PDB file of C-alpha atoms in Angstrom:
ATOM      1  CA  UNK A 198     -69.274   5.735  26.819  1.00 93.00           C
ATOM      2  CA  UNK A 199     -70.217   7.560  23.725  1.00 97.00           C
ATOM      3  CA  UNK A 200     -68.781  11.440  24.926  1.00 98.00           C
ATOM      4  CA  UNK A 201     -67.593  14.912  23.279  1.00 98.00           C
ATOM      5  CA  UNK A 202     -64.170  15.829  24.593  1.00 98.00           C
ATOM      6  CA  UNK A 203     -62.746  18.840  24.764  1.00 98.00           C
ATOM      7  CA  UNK A 204     -58.987  20.746  24.332  1.00 98.00           C
ATOM      8  CA  UNK A 205     -57.673  24.289  24.095  1.00 98.00           C
ATOM      9  CA  UNK A 206     -53.865  23.968  24.006  1.00 98.00           C
ATOM     10  CA  UNK A 207     -51.505  21.549  23.717  1.00 98.00           C
ATOM     11  CA  UNK A 208     -48.422  22.894  25.829  1.00 97.00           C
ATOM     12  CA  UNK A 209     -45.981  22.650  29.116  1.00 97.00           C
ATOM     13  CA  UNK A 210     -47.583  25.715  30.892  1.00 96.00           C
ATOM     14  CA  UNK A 211     -49.309  23.353  32.894  1.00 94.00           C
ATOM     15  CA  UNK A 212     -52.669  25.481  32.569  1.00 95.00           C
ATOM     16  CA  UNK A 213     -56.360  24.656  33.238  1.00 94.00           C
ATOM     17  CA  UNK A 214     -56.831  25.179  29.459  1.00 96.00           C
ATOM     18  CA  UNK A 215     -53.623  22.928  28.798  1.00 97.00           C
ATOM     19  CA  UNK A 216     -52.640  19.252  28.247  1.00 97.00           C
ATOM     20  CA  UNK A 217     -48.918  18.194  27.648  1.00 98.00           C
ATOM     21  CA  UNK A 218     -48.079  16.805  24.177  1.00 98.00           C
ATOM     22  CA  UNK A 219     -46.994  14.092  26.302  1.00 97.00           C
ATOM     23  CA  UNK A 220     -50.658  13.599  27.937  1.00 98.00           C
ATOM     24  CA  UNK A 221     -52.523  14.161  25.069  1.00 98.00           C
ATOM     25  CA  UNK A 222     -50.532  11.122  23.068  1.00 98.00           C
ATOM     26  CA  UNK A 223     -51.362   9.104  26.578  1.00 98.00           C
ATOM     27  CA  UNK A 224     -54.439   9.777  26.183  1.00 98.00           C
ATOM     28  CA  UNK A 225     -55.478   8.922  22.499  1.00 98.00           C
ATOM     29  CA  UNK A 226     -53.488   5.706  22.895  1.00 97.00           C
ATOM     30  CA  UNK A 227     -55.228   5.219  25.947  1.00 97.00           C
ATOM     31  CA  UNK A 228     -58.648   5.564  24.135  1.00 97.00           C
ATOM     32  CA  UNK A 229     -57.603   2.578  21.521  1.00 97.00           C
ATOM     33  CA  UNK A 230     -56.554   0.337  24.378  1.00 97.00           C
ATOM     34  CA  UNK A 231     -59.652   1.043  25.471  1.00 96.00           C
ATOM     35  CA  UNK A 232     -61.611  -0.018  22.020  1.00 96.00           C
ATOM     36  CA  UNK A 233     -63.020   3.884  22.201  1.00 97.00           C
ATOM     37  CA  UNK A 234     -63.546   4.722  18.212  1.00 97.00           C
ATOM     38  CA  UNK A 235     -62.490   8.551  17.680  1.00 98.00           C
ATOM     39  CA  UNK A 236     -65.069   9.502  15.476  1.00 97.00           C
ATOM     40  CA  UNK A 237     -65.825  12.691  13.874  1.00 98.00           C
ATOM     41  CA  UNK A 238     -68.321  15.290  15.742  1.00 98.00           C
ATOM     42  CA  UNK A 239     -71.179  14.670  13.595  1.00 96.00           C
ATOM     43  CA  UNK A 240     -70.914  10.433  14.009  1.00 96.00           C
ATOM     44  CA  UNK A 241     -70.596  10.418  17.744  1.00 97.00           C
ATOM     45  CA  UNK A 242     -73.946  13.135  17.738  1.00 96.00           C
ATOM     46  CA  UNK A 243     -75.548  10.011  16.312  1.00 95.00           C
ATOM     47  CA  UNK A 244     -77.390   8.236  18.581  1.00 91.00           C
ATOM     48  CA  UNK A 245     -77.235   5.144  16.422  1.00 87.00           C
ATOM     49  CA  UNK A 246     -73.908   2.574  16.411  1.00 78.00           C
ATOM     50  CA  UNK A 247     -71.389   1.677  18.520  1.00 77.00           C
ATOM     51  CA  UNK A 248     -71.790   3.095  22.433  1.00 86.00           C
ATOM     52  CA  UNK A 249     -67.609   3.735  22.542  1.00 95.00           C
ATOM     53  CA  UNK A 250     -66.990   6.954  20.391  1.00 97.00           C
ATOM     54  CA  UNK A 251     -65.608   9.742  21.220  1.00 98.00           C
ATOM     55  CA  UNK A 252     -65.313  12.905  19.177  1.00 98.00           C
ATOM     56  CA  UNK A 253     -62.132  15.618  19.499  1.00 98.00           C
ATOM     57  CA  UNK A 254     -63.070  18.807  19.862  1.00 98.00           C
ATOM     58  CA  UNK A 255     -60.491  21.965  20.503  1.00 98.00           C
ATOM     59  CA  UNK A 256     -61.861  25.716  21.254  1.00 98.00           C
ATOM     60  CA  UNK A 257     -60.842  29.124  21.025  1.00 98.00           C
ATOM     61  CA  UNK A 258     -57.865  28.710  17.807  1.00 98.00           C
ATOM     62  CA  UNK A 259     -54.557  28.379  19.740  1.00 98.00           C
ATOM     63  CA  UNK A 260     -52.027  27.833  17.849  1.00 98.00           C
ATOM     64  CA  UNK A 261     -50.539  24.776  19.513  1.00 98.00           C
ATOM     65  CA  UNK A 262     -53.314  23.207  17.543  1.00 98.00           C
ATOM     66  CA  UNK A 263     -51.448  23.770  14.504  1.00 98.00           C
ATOM     67  CA  UNK A 264     -47.845  22.762  15.540  1.00 98.00           C
ATOM     68  CA  UNK A 265     -47.998  20.532  18.565  1.00 98.00           C
ATOM     69  CA  UNK A 266     -51.691  18.609  18.310  1.00 98.00           C
ATOM     70  CA  UNK A 267     -51.686  18.184  14.611  1.00 98.00           C
ATOM     71  CA  UNK A 268     -48.696  15.788  14.147  1.00 98.00           C
ATOM     72  CA  UNK A 269     -50.286  13.395  17.220  1.00 98.00           C
ATOM     73  CA  UNK A 270     -53.620  13.716  15.363  1.00 98.00           C
ATOM     74  CA  UNK A 271     -52.088  12.592  12.175  1.00 98.00           C
ATOM     75  CA  UNK A 272     -50.123   9.828  14.011  1.00 97.00           C
ATOM     76  CA  UNK A 273     -53.081   8.412  15.659  1.00 97.00           C
ATOM     77  CA  UNK A 274     -55.479   9.330  12.158  1.00 97.00           C
ATOM     78  CA  UNK A 275     -58.147  10.708  14.718  1.00 98.00           C
ATOM     79  CA  UNK A 276     -60.364  13.052  12.999  1.00 98.00           C
ATOM     80  CA  UNK A 277     -60.726  16.474  15.111  1.00 98.00           C
ATOM     81  CA  UNK A 278     -63.268  19.717  14.736  1.00 98.00           C
ATOM     82  CA  UNK A 279     -62.102  23.206  16.165  1.00 98.00           C
ATOM     83  CA  UNK A 280     -64.507  26.390  17.655  1.00 98.00           C
ATOM     84  CA  UNK A 281     -62.890  29.050  16.097  1.00 98.00           C
ATOM     85  CA  UNK A 282     -62.338  32.460  17.468  1.00 98.00           C
ATOM     86  CA  UNK A 283     -62.371  34.511  14.025  1.00 98.00           C
ATOM     87  CA  UNK A 284     -61.540  38.477  15.803  1.00 98.00           C
ATOM     88  CA  UNK A 285     -58.692  36.853  17.226  1.00 98.00           C
ATOM     89  CA  UNK A 286     -56.960  34.624  14.187  1.00 98.00           C
ATOM     90  CA  UNK A 287     -53.591  36.011  14.446  1.00 98.00           C
ATOM     91  CA  UNK A 288     -53.486  37.545  18.027  1.00 98.00           C
ATOM     92  CA  UNK A 289     -53.945  35.981  20.996  1.00 97.00           C
ATOM     93  CA  UNK A 290     -56.338  35.144  24.067  1.00 97.00           C
ATOM     94  CA  UNK A 291     -56.484  38.129  25.483  1.00 95.00           C
ATOM     95  CA  UNK A 292     -60.173  38.881  25.075  1.00 95.00           C
ATOM     96  CA  UNK A 293     -62.980  39.938  27.268  1.00 89.00           C
ATOM     97  CA  UNK A 294     -63.859  38.035  30.606  1.00 88.00           C
ATOM     98  CA  UNK A 295     -60.517  35.735  30.211  1.00 90.00           C
ATOM     99  CA  UNK A 296     -60.043  34.830  33.561  1.00 90.00           C
ATOM    100  CA  UNK A 297     -56.322  36.468  34.775  1.00 89.00           C
ATOM    101  CA  UNK A 298     -55.412  33.096  35.833  1.00 91.00           C
ATOM    102  CA  UNK A 299     -55.460  31.972  32.317  1.00 94.00           C
ATOM    103  CA  UNK A 300     -51.771  32.391  30.754  1.00 95.00           C
ATOM    104  CA  UNK A 301     -51.459  34.311  26.986  1.00 97.00           C
ATOM    105  CA  UNK A 302     -51.199  31.912  24.423  1.00 98.00           C
ATOM    106  CA  UNK A 303     -51.072  33.181  20.653  1.00 98.00           C
ATOM    107  CA  UNK A 304     -53.956  32.361  18.590  1.00 98.00           C
ATOM    108  CA  UNK A 305     -53.995  30.522  14.706  1.00 98.00           C
ATOM    109  CA  UNK A 306     -53.205  32.890  11.715  1.00 98.00           C
ATOM    110  CA  UNK A 307     -55.468  32.335   8.432  1.00 98.00           C
ATOM    111  CA  UNK A 308     -52.777  30.004   6.885  1.00 98.00           C
ATOM    112  CA  UNK A 309     -53.065  27.819  10.187  1.00 98.00           C
ATOM    113  CA  UNK A 310     -56.415  27.910   9.939  1.00 98.00           C
ATOM    114  CA  UNK A 311     -56.513  26.456   6.432  1.00 98.00           C
ATOM    115  CA  UNK A 312     -53.561  24.324   6.929  1.00 98.00           C
ATOM    116  CA  UNK A 313     -55.890  22.634   9.632  1.00 98.00           C
ATOM    117  CA  UNK A 314     -58.959  22.602   7.385  1.00 98.00           C
ATOM    118  CA  UNK A 315     -56.716  21.110   4.543  1.00 98.00           C
ATOM    119  CA  UNK A 316     -55.124  18.142   6.960  1.00 98.00           C
ATOM    120  CA  UNK A 317     -58.916  17.753   8.175  1.00 97.00           C
ATOM    121  CA  UNK A 318     -60.066  19.340  10.742  1.00 98.00           C
ATOM    122  CA  UNK A 319     -63.811  20.547  10.912  1.00 98.00           C
ATOM    123  CA  UNK A 320     -63.421  24.310  11.291  1.00 98.00           C
ATOM    124  CA  UNK A 321     -66.991  25.087  13.146  1.00 98.00           C
ATOM    125  CA  UNK A 322     -68.122  28.432  14.674  1.00 98.00           C
ATOM    126  CA  UNK A 323     -66.967  30.087  18.278  1.00 98.00           C
ATOM    127  CA  UNK A 324     -68.419  33.689  17.510  1.00 98.00           C
ATOM    128  CA  UNK A 325     -66.289  36.179  16.682  1.00 98.00           C
ATOM    129  CA  UNK A 326     -64.344  38.196  20.060  1.00 98.00           C
ATOM    130  CA  UNK A 327     -65.739  35.827  22.823  1.00 98.00           C
ATOM    131  CA  UNK A 328     -68.130  37.107  24.465  1.00 97.00           C
ATOM    132  CA  UNK A 329     -70.718  35.988  26.912  1.00 97.00           C
ATOM    133  CA  UNK A 330     -73.540  35.893  24.864  1.00 98.00           C
ATOM    134  CA  UNK A 331     -75.768  36.350  27.679  1.00 97.00           C
ATOM    135  CA  UNK A 332     -74.800  39.688  28.239  1.00 97.00           C
ATOM    136  CA  UNK A 333     -75.510  40.902  24.905  1.00 98.00           C
ATOM    137  CA  UNK A 334     -78.266  42.402  23.023  1.00 98.00           C
ATOM    138  CA  UNK A 335     -80.243  39.837  20.329  1.00 97.00           C
ATOM    139  CA  UNK A 336     -79.032  41.582  18.023  1.00 98.00           C
ATOM    140  CA  UNK A 337     -75.342  41.789  18.796  1.00 98.00           C
ATOM    141  CA  UNK A 338     -75.798  37.746  20.058  1.00 98.00           C
ATOM    142  CA  UNK A 339     -76.856  37.938  15.076  1.00 97.00           C
ATOM    143  CA  UNK A 340     -73.649  39.769  14.925  1.00 98.00           C
ATOM    144  CA  UNK A 341     -71.180  37.644  16.989  1.00 98.00           C
ATOM    145  CA  UNK A 342     -72.701  34.628  15.123  1.00 98.00           C
ATOM    146  CA  UNK A 343     -73.460  36.007  11.362  1.00 98.00           C
ATOM    147  CA  UNK A 344     -69.943  37.776  12.034  1.00 98.00           C
ATOM    148  CA  UNK A 345     -68.286  34.275  12.638  1.00 98.00           C
ATOM    149  CA  UNK A 346     -69.905  32.569  10.239  1.00 98.00           C
ATOM    150  CA  UNK A 347     -69.153  34.831   7.177  1.00 98.00           C
ATOM    151  CA  UNK A 348     -65.153  34.984   7.894  1.00 98.00           C
ATOM    152  CA  UNK A 349     -65.110  31.042   7.930  1.00 98.00           C
ATOM    153  CA  UNK A 350     -67.191  31.006   5.019  1.00 98.00           C
ATOM    154  CA  UNK A 351     -65.375  33.644   3.127  1.00 98.00           C
ATOM    155  CA  UNK A 352     -61.851  32.038   4.109  1.00 98.00           C
ATOM    156  CA  UNK A 353     -62.758  28.187   3.658  1.00 98.00           C
ATOM    157  CA  UNK A 354     -65.763  27.905   1.173  1.00 97.00           C
ATOM    158  CA  UNK A 355     -67.739  26.177   3.552  1.00 96.00           C
ATOM    159  CA  UNK A 356     -70.222  27.857   6.054  1.00 97.00           C
ATOM    160  CA  UNK A 357     -70.279  25.930   9.848  1.00 98.00           C
ATOM    161  CA  UNK A 358     -72.921  23.709  11.098  1.00 98.00           C
ATOM    162  CA  UNK A 359     -71.922  23.248  14.764  1.00 98.00           C
ATOM    163  CA  UNK A 360     -71.077  25.843  17.761  1.00 98.00           C
ATOM    164  CA  UNK A 361     -69.783  26.307  20.927  1.00 98.00           C
ATOM    165  CA  UNK A 362     -70.831  28.637  23.606  1.00 98.00           C
ATOM    166  CA  UNK A 363     -67.959  30.890  24.737  1.00 98.00           C
ATOM    167  CA  UNK A 364     -67.282  29.655  28.312  1.00 96.00           C
ATOM    168  CA  UNK A 365     -70.418  27.221  28.129  1.00 95.00           C
ATOM    169  CA  UNK A 366     -72.679  30.164  28.568  1.00 96.00           C
ATOM    170  CA  UNK A 367     -76.132  30.164  27.520  1.00 97.00           C
ATOM    171  CA  UNK A 368     -79.956  30.995  28.108  1.00 97.00           C
ATOM    172  CA  UNK A 369     -82.992  31.138  25.771  1.00 98.00           C
ATOM    173  CA  UNK A 370     -82.209  34.013  23.842  1.00 98.00           C
ATOM    174  CA  UNK A 371     -78.919  32.425  22.949  1.00 98.00           C
ATOM    175  CA  UNK A 372     -79.704  28.721  22.511  1.00 98.00           C
ATOM    176  CA  UNK A 373     -82.488  30.318  19.915  1.00 98.00           C
ATOM    177  CA  UNK A 374     -80.095  32.434  18.020  1.00 98.00           C
ATOM    178  CA  UNK A 375     -78.138  29.041  17.333  1.00 98.00           C
ATOM    179  CA  UNK A 376     -80.602  26.982  16.398  1.00 98.00           C
ATOM    180  CA  UNK A 377     -81.231  29.319  13.597  1.00 97.00           C
ATOM    181  CA  UNK A 378     -78.055  28.790  11.757  1.00 97.00           C
ATOM    182  CA  UNK A 379     -76.153  25.451  13.377  1.00 98.00           C
ATOM    183  CA  UNK A 380     -77.482  21.672  13.887  1.00 98.00           C
ATOM    184  CA  UNK A 381     -76.003  21.547  16.996  1.00 98.00           C
ATOM    185  CA  UNK A 382     -74.414  23.502  19.746  1.00 98.00           C
ATOM    186  CA  UNK A 383     -71.471  22.381  22.410  1.00 98.00           C
ATOM    187  CA  UNK A 384     -71.724  23.285  26.482  1.00 98.00           C
ATOM    188  CA  UNK A 385     -69.292  22.827  28.778  1.00 96.00           C
ATOM    189  CA  UNK A 386     -71.398  20.987  30.648  1.00 96.00           C
ATOM    190  CA  UNK A 387     -69.241  18.473  32.376  1.00 97.00           C
ATOM    191  CA  UNK A 388     -71.037  14.721  31.253  1.00 97.00           C
ATOM    192  CA  UNK A 389     -71.026  12.445  28.871  1.00 97.00           C
ATOM    193  CA  UNK A 390     -73.527  11.816  25.908  1.00 97.00           C
ATOM    194  CA  UNK A 391     -76.585  10.486  26.966  1.00 95.00           C
ATOM    195  CA  UNK A 392     -78.015   6.869  25.330  1.00 92.00           C
ATOM    196  CA  UNK A 393     -81.435   8.627  24.082  1.00 93.00           C
ATOM    197  CA  UNK A 394     -82.848  12.184  23.615  1.00 94.00           C
ATOM    198  CA  UNK A 395     -79.736  14.354  23.349  1.00 96.00           C
ATOM    199  CA  UNK A 396     -80.957  18.091  22.744  1.00 98.00           C
ATOM    200  CA  UNK A 397     -78.481  19.073  20.051  1.00 98.00           C
ATOM    201  CA  UNK A 398     -78.571  22.684  21.098  1.00 98.00           C
ATOM    202  CA  UNK A 399     -77.265  21.774  24.581  1.00 98.00           C
ATOM    203  CA  UNK A 400     -74.352  19.259  23.517  1.00 98.00           C
ATOM    204  CA  UNK A 401     -72.405  18.089  26.790  1.00 98.00           C
ATOM    205  CA  UNK A 402     -68.327  17.794  26.789  1.00 98.00           C
ATOM    206  CA  UNK A 403     -65.618  16.435  28.888  1.00 98.00           C
ATOM    207  CA  UNK A 404     -63.053  18.278  29.394  1.00 96.00           C
ATOM    208  CA  UNK A 405     -59.260  17.518  28.888  1.00 93.00           C
ATOM    209  CA  UNK A 406     -58.594  19.385  32.363  1.00 93.00           C
ATOM    210  CA  UNK A 407     -59.887  16.001  34.033  1.00 94.00           C
ATOM    211  CA  UNK A 408     -58.607  13.610  31.763  1.00 95.00           C
ATOM    212  CA  UNK A 409     -54.678  14.397  32.396  1.00 95.00           C
ATOM    213  CA  UNK A 410     -53.644  11.761  35.119  1.00 95.00           C
ATOM    214  CA  UNK A 411     -52.627   8.453  33.175  1.00 95.00           C
ATOM    215  CA  UNK A 412     -54.479   5.665  35.697  1.00 94.00           C
ATOM    216  CA  UNK A 413     -57.972   7.792  34.377  1.00 95.00           C
ATOM    217  CA  UNK A 414     -56.751   7.526  31.389  1.00 96.00           C
ATOM    218  CA  UNK A 415     -56.525   4.226  31.657  1.00 95.00           C
ATOM    219  CA  UNK A 416     -59.938   3.553  32.968  1.00 96.00           C
ATOM    220  CA  UNK A 417     -62.105   5.869  30.439  1.00 97.00           C
ATOM    221  CA  UNK A 418     -65.345   4.643  30.342  1.00 95.00           C
ATOM    222  CA  UNK A 419     -65.361   2.689  33.931  1.00 96.00           C
ATOM    223  CA  UNK A 420     -67.940   2.699  36.603  1.00 96.00           C
ATOM    224  CA  UNK A 421     -64.987   4.749  38.350  1.00 96.00           C
ATOM    225  CA  UNK A 422     -64.156   6.898  35.481  1.00 97.00           C
ATOM    226  CA  UNK A 423     -68.153   7.713  35.820  1.00 96.00           C
ATOM    227  CA  UNK A 424     -67.875   8.095  39.654  1.00 96.00           C
ATOM    228  CA  UNK A 425     -64.921  10.612  39.178  1.00 96.00           C
ATOM    229  CA  UNK A 426     -67.035  12.655  36.949  1.00 96.00           C
ATOM    230  CA  UNK A 427     -70.004  13.023  38.575  1.00 95.00           C
ATOM    231  CA  UNK A 428     -67.876  14.472  41.303  1.00 96.00           C
ATOM    232  CA  UNK A 429     -66.331  16.752  39.496  1.00 94.00           C
ATOM    233  CA  UNK A 430     -69.785  18.352  37.981  1.00 94.00           C
ATOM    234  CA  UNK A 431     -70.417  18.119  41.234  1.00 94.00           C
ATOM    235  CA  UNK A 432     -68.460  20.319  42.656  1.00 91.00           C
ATOM    236  CA  UNK A 433     -68.564  22.446  39.510  1.00 87.00           C
ATOM    237  CA  UNK A 434     -71.813  23.129  39.958  1.00 85.00           C
ATOM    238  CA  UNK A 435     -71.664  24.348  43.387  1.00 84.00           C
ATOM    239  CA  UNK A 436     -69.077  26.254  42.722  1.00 79.00           C
ATOM    240  CA  UNK A 437     -71.250  28.299  39.862  1.00 76.00           C
ATOM    241  CA  UNK A 438     -73.606  28.602  42.308  1.00 77.00           C
ATOM    242  CA  UNK A 439     -70.712  30.328  44.649  1.00 75.00           C
ATOM    243  CA  UNK A 440     -69.697  32.509  41.853  1.00 66.00           C
TER     244      UNK A 440
END
């Protein structure tokens, strides 16, 4: 299986955005045990090469990426990508549209972001303020992307080449704006990568919320694992239609 995995926080809150350090460590060990390579994002998007590859991505920029996840990543020799919400660096995740059920998490400071980049974590774009981009004007969409890119470039000396849509929300206008700036853009569609014909502006991911159970971790990529993910994706689609 070739897939992009999505994480947010590594903590003990039990929230839908969280995985414990123990669960995260166990997942990386389970991937190794199944001979699944953990590779940079660009490598997993390349259709050439081995099938059993995953990339690890973290959305938003919670402080636990440095304090809890980075030591585990280092021990495992695992690369990772952070999609950073630049306007909330040094603050918390109380942006407009955040569900009330999500705990308040502290965000990385810029010195943390710089330390992560120095440790090899790729820092990519996730807008300035984490809005539902579909609800913005064309000019406002461009401002969210340009502002994020400019701040990352100014701070780190490297322009983002990848993007994650806030909440996974997109439409034709949003994708068009992303296409002008980035090599690839990632969604919240719950799926692994196709063998051929991947749309780089609509890259699916597997959410860590569904990867916490040890039994499922040990079966990563199996027929049973794929059936489980198909069922979860179908349930998500039903919920989305009812909202």
